[in-house]
PDB file of C-alpha atoms in Angstrom:
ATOM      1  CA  UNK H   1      50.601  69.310  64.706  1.00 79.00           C
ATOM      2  CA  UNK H   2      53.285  66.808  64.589  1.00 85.00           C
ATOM      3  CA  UNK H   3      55.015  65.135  67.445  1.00 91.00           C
ATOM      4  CA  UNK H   4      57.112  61.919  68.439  1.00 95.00           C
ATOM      5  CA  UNK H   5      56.693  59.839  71.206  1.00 96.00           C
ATOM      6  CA  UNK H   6      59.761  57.611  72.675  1.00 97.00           C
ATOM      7  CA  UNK H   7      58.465  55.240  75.381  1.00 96.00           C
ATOM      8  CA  UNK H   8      61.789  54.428  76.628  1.00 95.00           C
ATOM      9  CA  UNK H   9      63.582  56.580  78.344  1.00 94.00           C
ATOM     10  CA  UNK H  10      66.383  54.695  79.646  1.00 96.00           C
ATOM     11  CA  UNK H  11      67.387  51.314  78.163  1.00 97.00           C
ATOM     12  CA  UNK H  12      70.690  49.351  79.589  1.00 97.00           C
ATOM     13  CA  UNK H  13      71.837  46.000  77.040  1.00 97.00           C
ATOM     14  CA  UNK H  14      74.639  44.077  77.503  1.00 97.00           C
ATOM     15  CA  UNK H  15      77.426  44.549  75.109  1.00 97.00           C
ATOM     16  CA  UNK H  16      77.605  42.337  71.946  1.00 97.00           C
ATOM     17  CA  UNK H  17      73.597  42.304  72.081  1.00 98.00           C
ATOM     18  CA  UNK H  18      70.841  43.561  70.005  1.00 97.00           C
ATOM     19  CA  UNK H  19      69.527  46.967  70.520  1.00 97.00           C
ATOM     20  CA  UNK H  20      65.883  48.592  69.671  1.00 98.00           C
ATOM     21  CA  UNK H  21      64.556  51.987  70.099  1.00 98.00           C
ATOM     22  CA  UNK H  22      61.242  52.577  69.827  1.00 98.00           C
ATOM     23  CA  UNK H  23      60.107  55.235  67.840  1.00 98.00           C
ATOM     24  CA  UNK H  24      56.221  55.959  67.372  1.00 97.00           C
ATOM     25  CA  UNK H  25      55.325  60.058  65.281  1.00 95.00           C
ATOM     26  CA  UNK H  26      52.135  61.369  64.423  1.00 91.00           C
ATOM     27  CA  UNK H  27      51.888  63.535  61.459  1.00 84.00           C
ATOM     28  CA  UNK H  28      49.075  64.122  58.884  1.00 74.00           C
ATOM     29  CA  UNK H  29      51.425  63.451  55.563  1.00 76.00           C
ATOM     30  CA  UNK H  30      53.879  61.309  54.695  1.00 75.00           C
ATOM     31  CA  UNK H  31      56.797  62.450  57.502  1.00 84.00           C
ATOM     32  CA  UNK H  32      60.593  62.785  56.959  1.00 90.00           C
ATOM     33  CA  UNK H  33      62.064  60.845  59.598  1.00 94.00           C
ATOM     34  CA  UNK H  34      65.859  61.243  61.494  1.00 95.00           C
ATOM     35  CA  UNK H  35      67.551  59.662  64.123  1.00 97.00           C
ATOM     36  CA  UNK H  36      69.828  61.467  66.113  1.00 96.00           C
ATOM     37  CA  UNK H  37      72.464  60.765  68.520  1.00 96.00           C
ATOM     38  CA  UNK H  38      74.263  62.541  71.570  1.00 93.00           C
ATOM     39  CA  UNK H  39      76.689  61.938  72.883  1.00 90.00           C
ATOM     40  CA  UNK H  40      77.329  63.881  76.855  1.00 85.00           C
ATOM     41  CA  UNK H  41      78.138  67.372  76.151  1.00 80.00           C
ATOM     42  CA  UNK H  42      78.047  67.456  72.282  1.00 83.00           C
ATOM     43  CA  UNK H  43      75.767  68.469  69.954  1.00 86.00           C
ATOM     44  CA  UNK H  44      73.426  65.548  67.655  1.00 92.00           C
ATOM     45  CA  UNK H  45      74.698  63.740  64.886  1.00 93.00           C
ATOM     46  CA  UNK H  46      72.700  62.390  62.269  1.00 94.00           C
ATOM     47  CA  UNK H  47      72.479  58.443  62.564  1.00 96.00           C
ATOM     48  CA  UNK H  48      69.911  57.828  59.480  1.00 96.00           C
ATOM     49  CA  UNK H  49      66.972  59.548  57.822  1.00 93.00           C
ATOM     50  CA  UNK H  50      63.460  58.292  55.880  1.00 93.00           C
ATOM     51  CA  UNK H  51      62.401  60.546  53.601  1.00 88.00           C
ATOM     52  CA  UNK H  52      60.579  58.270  50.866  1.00 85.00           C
ATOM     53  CA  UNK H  53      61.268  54.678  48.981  1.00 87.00           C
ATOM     54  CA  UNK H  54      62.507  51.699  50.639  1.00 89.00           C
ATOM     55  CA  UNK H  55      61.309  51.780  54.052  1.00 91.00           C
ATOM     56  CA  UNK H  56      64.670  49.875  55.243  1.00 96.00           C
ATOM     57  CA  UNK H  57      67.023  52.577  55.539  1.00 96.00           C
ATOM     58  CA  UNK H  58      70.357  51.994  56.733  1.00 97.00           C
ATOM     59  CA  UNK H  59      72.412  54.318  58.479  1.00 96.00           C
ATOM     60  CA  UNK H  60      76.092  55.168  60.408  1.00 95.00           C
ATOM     61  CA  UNK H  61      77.868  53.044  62.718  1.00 94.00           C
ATOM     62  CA  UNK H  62      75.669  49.703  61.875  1.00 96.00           C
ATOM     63  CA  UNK H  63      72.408  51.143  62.471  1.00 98.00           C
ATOM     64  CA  UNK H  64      69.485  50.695  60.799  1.00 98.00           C
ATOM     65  CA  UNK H  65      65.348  51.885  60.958  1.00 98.00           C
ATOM     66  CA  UNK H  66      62.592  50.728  59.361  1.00 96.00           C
ATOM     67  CA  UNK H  67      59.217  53.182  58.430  1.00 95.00           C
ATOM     68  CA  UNK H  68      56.440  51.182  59.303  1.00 94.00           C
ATOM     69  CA  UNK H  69      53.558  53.570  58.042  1.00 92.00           C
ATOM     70  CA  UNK H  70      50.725  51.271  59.487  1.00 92.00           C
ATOM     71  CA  UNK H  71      52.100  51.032  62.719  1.00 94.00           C
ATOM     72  CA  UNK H  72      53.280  55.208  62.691  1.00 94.00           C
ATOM     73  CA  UNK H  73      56.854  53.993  63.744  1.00 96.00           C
ATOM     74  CA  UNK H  74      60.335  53.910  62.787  1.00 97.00           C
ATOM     75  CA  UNK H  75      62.129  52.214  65.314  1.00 98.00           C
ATOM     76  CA  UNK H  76      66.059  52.333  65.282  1.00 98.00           C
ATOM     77  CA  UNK H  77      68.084  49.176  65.237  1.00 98.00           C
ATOM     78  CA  UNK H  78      71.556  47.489  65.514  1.00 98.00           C
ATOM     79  CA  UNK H  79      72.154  43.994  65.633  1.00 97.00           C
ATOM     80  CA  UNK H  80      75.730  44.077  67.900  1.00 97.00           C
ATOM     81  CA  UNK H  81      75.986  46.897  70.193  1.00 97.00           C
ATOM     82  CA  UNK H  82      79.404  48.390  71.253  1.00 96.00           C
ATOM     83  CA  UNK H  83      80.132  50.345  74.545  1.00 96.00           C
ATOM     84  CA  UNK H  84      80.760  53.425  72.590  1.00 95.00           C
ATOM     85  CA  UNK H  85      77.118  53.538  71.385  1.00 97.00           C
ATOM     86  CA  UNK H  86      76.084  54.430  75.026  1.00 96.00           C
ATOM     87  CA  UNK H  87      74.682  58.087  74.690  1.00 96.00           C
ATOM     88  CA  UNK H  88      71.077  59.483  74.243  1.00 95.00           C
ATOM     89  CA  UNK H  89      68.892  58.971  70.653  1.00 97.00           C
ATOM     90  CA  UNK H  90      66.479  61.412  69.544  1.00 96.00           C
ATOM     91  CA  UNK H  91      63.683  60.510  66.897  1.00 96.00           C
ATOM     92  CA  UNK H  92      62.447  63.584  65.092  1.00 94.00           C
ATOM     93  CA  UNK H  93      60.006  63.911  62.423  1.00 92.00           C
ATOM     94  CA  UNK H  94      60.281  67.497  59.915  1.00 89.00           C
ATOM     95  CA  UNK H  95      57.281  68.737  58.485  1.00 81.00           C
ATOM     96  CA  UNK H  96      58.147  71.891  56.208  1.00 78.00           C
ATOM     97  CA  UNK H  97      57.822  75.897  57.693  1.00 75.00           C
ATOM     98  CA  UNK H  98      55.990  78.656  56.488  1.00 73.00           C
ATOM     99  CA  UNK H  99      58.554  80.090  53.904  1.00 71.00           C
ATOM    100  CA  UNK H 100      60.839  77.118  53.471  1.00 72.00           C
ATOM    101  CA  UNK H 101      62.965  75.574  55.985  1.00 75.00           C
ATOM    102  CA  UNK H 102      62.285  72.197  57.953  1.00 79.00           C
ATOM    103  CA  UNK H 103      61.073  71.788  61.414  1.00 82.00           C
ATOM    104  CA  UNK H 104      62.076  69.343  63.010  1.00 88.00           C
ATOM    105  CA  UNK H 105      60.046  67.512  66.051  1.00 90.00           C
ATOM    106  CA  UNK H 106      62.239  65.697  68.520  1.00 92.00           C
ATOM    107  CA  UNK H 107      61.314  63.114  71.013  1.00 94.00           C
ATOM    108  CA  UNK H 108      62.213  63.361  74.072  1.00 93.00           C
ATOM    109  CA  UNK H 109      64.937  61.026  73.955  1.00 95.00           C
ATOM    110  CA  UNK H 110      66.444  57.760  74.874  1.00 96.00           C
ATOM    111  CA  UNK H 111      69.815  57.658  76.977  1.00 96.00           C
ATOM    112  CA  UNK H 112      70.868  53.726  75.966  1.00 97.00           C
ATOM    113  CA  UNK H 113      73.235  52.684  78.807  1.00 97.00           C
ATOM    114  CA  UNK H 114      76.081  49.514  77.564  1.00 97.00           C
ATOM    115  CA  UNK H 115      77.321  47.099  80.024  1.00 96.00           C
ATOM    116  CA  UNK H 116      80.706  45.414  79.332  1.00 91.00           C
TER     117      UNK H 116
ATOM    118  CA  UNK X   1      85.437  72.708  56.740  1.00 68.00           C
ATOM    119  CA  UNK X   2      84.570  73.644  61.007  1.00 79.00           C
ATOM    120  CA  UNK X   3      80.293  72.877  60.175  1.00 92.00           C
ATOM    121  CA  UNK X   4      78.490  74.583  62.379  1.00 95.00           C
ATOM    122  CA  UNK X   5      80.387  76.559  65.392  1.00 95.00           C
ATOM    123  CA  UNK X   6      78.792  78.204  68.440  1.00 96.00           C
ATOM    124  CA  UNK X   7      80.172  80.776  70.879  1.00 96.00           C
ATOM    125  CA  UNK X   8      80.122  81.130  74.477  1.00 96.00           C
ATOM    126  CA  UNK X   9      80.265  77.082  75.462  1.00 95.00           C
ATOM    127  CA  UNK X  10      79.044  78.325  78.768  1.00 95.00           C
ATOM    128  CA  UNK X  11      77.802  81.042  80.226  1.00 96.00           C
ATOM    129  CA  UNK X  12      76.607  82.276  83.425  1.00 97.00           C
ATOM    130  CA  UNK X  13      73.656  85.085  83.365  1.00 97.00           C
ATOM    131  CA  UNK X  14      71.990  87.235  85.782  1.00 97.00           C
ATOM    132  CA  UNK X  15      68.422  87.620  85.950  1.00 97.00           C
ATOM    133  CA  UNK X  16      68.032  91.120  83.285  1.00 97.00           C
ATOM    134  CA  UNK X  17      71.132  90.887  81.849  1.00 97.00           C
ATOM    135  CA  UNK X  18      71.209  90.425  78.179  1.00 96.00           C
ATOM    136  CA  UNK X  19      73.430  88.370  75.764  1.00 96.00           C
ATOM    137  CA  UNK X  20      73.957  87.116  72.252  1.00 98.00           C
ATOM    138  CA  UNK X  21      75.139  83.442  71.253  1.00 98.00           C
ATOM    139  CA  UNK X  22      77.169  82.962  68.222  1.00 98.00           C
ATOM    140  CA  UNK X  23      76.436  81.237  65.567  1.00 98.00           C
ATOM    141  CA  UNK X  24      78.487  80.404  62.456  1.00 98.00           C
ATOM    142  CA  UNK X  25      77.854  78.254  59.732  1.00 97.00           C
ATOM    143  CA  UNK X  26      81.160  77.696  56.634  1.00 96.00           C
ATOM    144  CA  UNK X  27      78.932  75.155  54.161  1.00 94.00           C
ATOM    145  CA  UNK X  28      76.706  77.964  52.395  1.00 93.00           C
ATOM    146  CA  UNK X  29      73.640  77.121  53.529  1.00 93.00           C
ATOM    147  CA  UNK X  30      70.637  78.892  53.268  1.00 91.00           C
ATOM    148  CA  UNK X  31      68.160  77.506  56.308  1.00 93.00           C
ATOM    149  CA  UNK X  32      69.578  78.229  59.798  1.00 94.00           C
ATOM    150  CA  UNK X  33      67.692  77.210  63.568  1.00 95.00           C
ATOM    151  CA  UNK X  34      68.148  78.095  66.615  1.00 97.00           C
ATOM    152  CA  UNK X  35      66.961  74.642  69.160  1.00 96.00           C
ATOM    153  CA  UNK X  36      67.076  74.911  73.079  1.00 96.00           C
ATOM    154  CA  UNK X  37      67.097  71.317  74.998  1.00 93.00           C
ATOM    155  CA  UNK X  38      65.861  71.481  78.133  1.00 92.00           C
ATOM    156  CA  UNK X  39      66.386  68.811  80.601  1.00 83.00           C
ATOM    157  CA  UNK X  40      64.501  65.175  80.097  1.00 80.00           C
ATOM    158  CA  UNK X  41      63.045  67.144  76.618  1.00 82.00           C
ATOM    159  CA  UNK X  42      63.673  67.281  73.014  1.00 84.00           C
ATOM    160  CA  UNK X  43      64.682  70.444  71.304  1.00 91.00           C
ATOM    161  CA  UNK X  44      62.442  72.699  70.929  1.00 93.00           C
ATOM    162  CA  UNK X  45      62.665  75.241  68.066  1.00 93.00           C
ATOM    163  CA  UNK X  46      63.064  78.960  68.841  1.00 96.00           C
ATOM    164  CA  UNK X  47      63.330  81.035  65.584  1.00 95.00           C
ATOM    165  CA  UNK X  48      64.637  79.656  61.709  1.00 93.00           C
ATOM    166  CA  UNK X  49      65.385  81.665  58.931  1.00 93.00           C
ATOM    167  CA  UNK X  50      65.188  80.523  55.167  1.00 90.00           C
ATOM    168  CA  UNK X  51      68.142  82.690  54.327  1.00 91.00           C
ATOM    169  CA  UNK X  52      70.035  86.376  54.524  1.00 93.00           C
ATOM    170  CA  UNK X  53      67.240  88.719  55.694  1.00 93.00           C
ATOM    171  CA  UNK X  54      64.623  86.571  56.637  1.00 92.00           C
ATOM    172  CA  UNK X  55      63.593  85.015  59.889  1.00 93.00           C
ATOM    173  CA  UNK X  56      60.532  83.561  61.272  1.00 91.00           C
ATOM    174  CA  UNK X  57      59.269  82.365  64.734  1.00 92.00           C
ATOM    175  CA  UNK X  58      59.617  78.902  66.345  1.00 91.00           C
ATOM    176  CA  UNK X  59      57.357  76.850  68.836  1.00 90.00           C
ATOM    177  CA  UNK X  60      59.170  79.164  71.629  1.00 95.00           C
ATOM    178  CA  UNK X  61      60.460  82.438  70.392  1.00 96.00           C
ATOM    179  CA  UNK X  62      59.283  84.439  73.716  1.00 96.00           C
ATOM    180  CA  UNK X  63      62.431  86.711  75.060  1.00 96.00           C
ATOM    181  CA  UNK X  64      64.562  86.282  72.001  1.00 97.00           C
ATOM    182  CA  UNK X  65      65.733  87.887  69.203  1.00 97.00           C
ATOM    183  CA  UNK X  66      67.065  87.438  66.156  1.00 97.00           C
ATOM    184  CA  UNK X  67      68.967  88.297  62.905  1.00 95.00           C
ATOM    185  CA  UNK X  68      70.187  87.362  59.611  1.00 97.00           C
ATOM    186  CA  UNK X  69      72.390  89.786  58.248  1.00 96.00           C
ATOM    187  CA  UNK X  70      74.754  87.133  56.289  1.00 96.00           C
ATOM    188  CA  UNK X  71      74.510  83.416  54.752  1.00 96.00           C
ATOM    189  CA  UNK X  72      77.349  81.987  57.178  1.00 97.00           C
ATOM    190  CA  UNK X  73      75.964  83.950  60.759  1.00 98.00           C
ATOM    191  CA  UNK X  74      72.720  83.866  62.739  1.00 98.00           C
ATOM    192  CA  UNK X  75      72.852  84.874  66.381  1.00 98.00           C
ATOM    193  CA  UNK X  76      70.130  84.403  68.946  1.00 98.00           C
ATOM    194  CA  UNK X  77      69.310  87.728  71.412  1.00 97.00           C
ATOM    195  CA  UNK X  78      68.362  87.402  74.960  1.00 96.00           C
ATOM    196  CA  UNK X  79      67.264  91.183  76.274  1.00 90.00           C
ATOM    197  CA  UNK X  80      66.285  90.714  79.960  1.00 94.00           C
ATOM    198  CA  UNK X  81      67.846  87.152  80.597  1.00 96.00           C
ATOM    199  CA  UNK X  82      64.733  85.178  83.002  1.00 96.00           C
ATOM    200  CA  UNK X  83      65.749  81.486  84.788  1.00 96.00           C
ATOM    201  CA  UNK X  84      63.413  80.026  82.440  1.00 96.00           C
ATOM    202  CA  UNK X  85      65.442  80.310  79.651  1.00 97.00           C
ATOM    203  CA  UNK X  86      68.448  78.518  81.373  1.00 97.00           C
ATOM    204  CA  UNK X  87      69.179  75.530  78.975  1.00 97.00           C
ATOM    205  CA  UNK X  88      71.218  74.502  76.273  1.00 95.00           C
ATOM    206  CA  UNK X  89      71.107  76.193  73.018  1.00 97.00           C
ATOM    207  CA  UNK X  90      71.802  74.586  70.034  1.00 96.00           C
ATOM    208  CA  UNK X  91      72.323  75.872  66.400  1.00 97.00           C
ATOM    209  CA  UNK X  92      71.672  73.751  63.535  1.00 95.00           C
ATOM    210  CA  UNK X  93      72.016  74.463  59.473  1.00 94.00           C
ATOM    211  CA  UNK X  94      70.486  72.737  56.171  1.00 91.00           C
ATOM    212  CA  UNK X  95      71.280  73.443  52.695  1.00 85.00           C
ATOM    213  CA  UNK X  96      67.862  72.084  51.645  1.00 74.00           C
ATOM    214  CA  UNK X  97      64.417  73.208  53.329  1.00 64.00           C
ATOM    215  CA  UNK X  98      64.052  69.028  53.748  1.00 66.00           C
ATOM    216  CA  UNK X  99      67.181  68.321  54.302  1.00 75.00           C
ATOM    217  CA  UNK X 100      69.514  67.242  57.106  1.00 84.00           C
ATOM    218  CA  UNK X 101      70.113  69.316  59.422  1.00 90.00           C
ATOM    219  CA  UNK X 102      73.688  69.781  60.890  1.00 92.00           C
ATOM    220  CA  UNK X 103      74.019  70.982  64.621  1.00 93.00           C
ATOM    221  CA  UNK X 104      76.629  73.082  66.492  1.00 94.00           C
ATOM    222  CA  UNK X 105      78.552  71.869  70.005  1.00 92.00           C
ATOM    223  CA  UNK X 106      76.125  74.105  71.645  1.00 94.00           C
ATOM    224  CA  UNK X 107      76.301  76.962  74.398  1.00 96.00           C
ATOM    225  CA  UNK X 108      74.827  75.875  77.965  1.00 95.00           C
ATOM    226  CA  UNK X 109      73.373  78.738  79.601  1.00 97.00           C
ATOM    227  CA  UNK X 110      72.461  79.543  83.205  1.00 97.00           C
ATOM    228  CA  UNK X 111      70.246  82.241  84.324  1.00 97.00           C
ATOM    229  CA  UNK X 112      70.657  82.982  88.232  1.00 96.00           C
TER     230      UNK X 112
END
């Protein structure tokens, strides 16, 4: 069975500064791979996605990921963080249902906290 | 184009009672979820279904229900409503089995 670890659950950076989540999945193929963000009281929005080819994959609002199969990771990324960033990012990796469809596994999150 | 929509945005249960959330999808697609979120977790899936007529279970499908009588709606049943299942429930749709998946606002629910 799949599943996704996210060692961090809360991370606090200063405006204007780098940003890294950590993302580490386990999964016996190759995965498909999605960020996620929420922001308080809404529902997720897609940041990015891996699903094959380069394994830079760029993605809304500046961020980035990159698939590092040796390493079982895809970390999320942004060089310049802004205060509206601050909200809670869910990994997930899909592995395909009985039938059709797309299951995704989620992390259990990271709430990223921007200081001004 | 309103994506995925989701009715109650709260509600308040007591233990036994039963309920249905709403949801409503406008883009045509074919694979629908239903997702709770529990506190300091990820979602967790409850039930999908790969189109009109066909559902299947989740991880955690225990004490609900549901249906697929139309592309655009798939609602989730709760019979005898338990204070385990208070959480948020969110609804999510994909036009391809891979594909992105596109959530709802989601309904918070409270079992007392």
């Amino acid at each position: 069975a799949q599943s996704v670890t996210q060692p961090d659950i809360h991370i606090t950076v200063s405006e204007g500064a780098s940003l890294e989540l950590r993302c580490n999945y386990s999964y016996g193929a190759t995965p498909y791979l999605f960020w996620y963000v929420q922001s308080p009281g809404q529902g997720l929005q897609l940041l990015l996605k891996y699903f094959s080819g380069d394994t830079l994959v760029q993605g809304i609002k500046g961020f980035e990921a990159e698939f590092k199969r040796s390493q079982s990771s895809f970390n999320l990324r942004k060089p310049s963080v802004h205060w509206s960033d601050a909200a809670e990012y869910f990994c997930a990796v899909g592995a395909e249902l009985t039938g059709g469809g797309n299951k995704l596994t989620f992390g259990t999150g990271t709430q990223l906290k921007v200081e001004l | 184009n309103a994506g995925v929509t989701q009715t109650p945005k709260f509600r308040i249960l007591k233990i036994g009672q039963s309920m249905t959330l709403q949801c409503t999808q406008d883009m045509n697609h074919n694979y629908m979820y239903w997702y709770r979120q529990d506190p300091g977790m990820g979602l967790k899936l409850i039930y999908y279904s790969v189109g009109a007529g066909i559902t299947d279970k989740g991880e955690v499908p225990n004490g609900y229900n549901v249906s697929r009588s139309t592309t655009e709606d798939f609602p989730l049943r709760l019979e005898l409503a338990a204070p385990s299942q208070t959480s948020v429930y969110f609804c999510a749709s994909s036009e391809a089995g891979a594909g992105e998946q596109y959530f709802g606002p989601g309904t918070r629910l409270t079992v007392t």
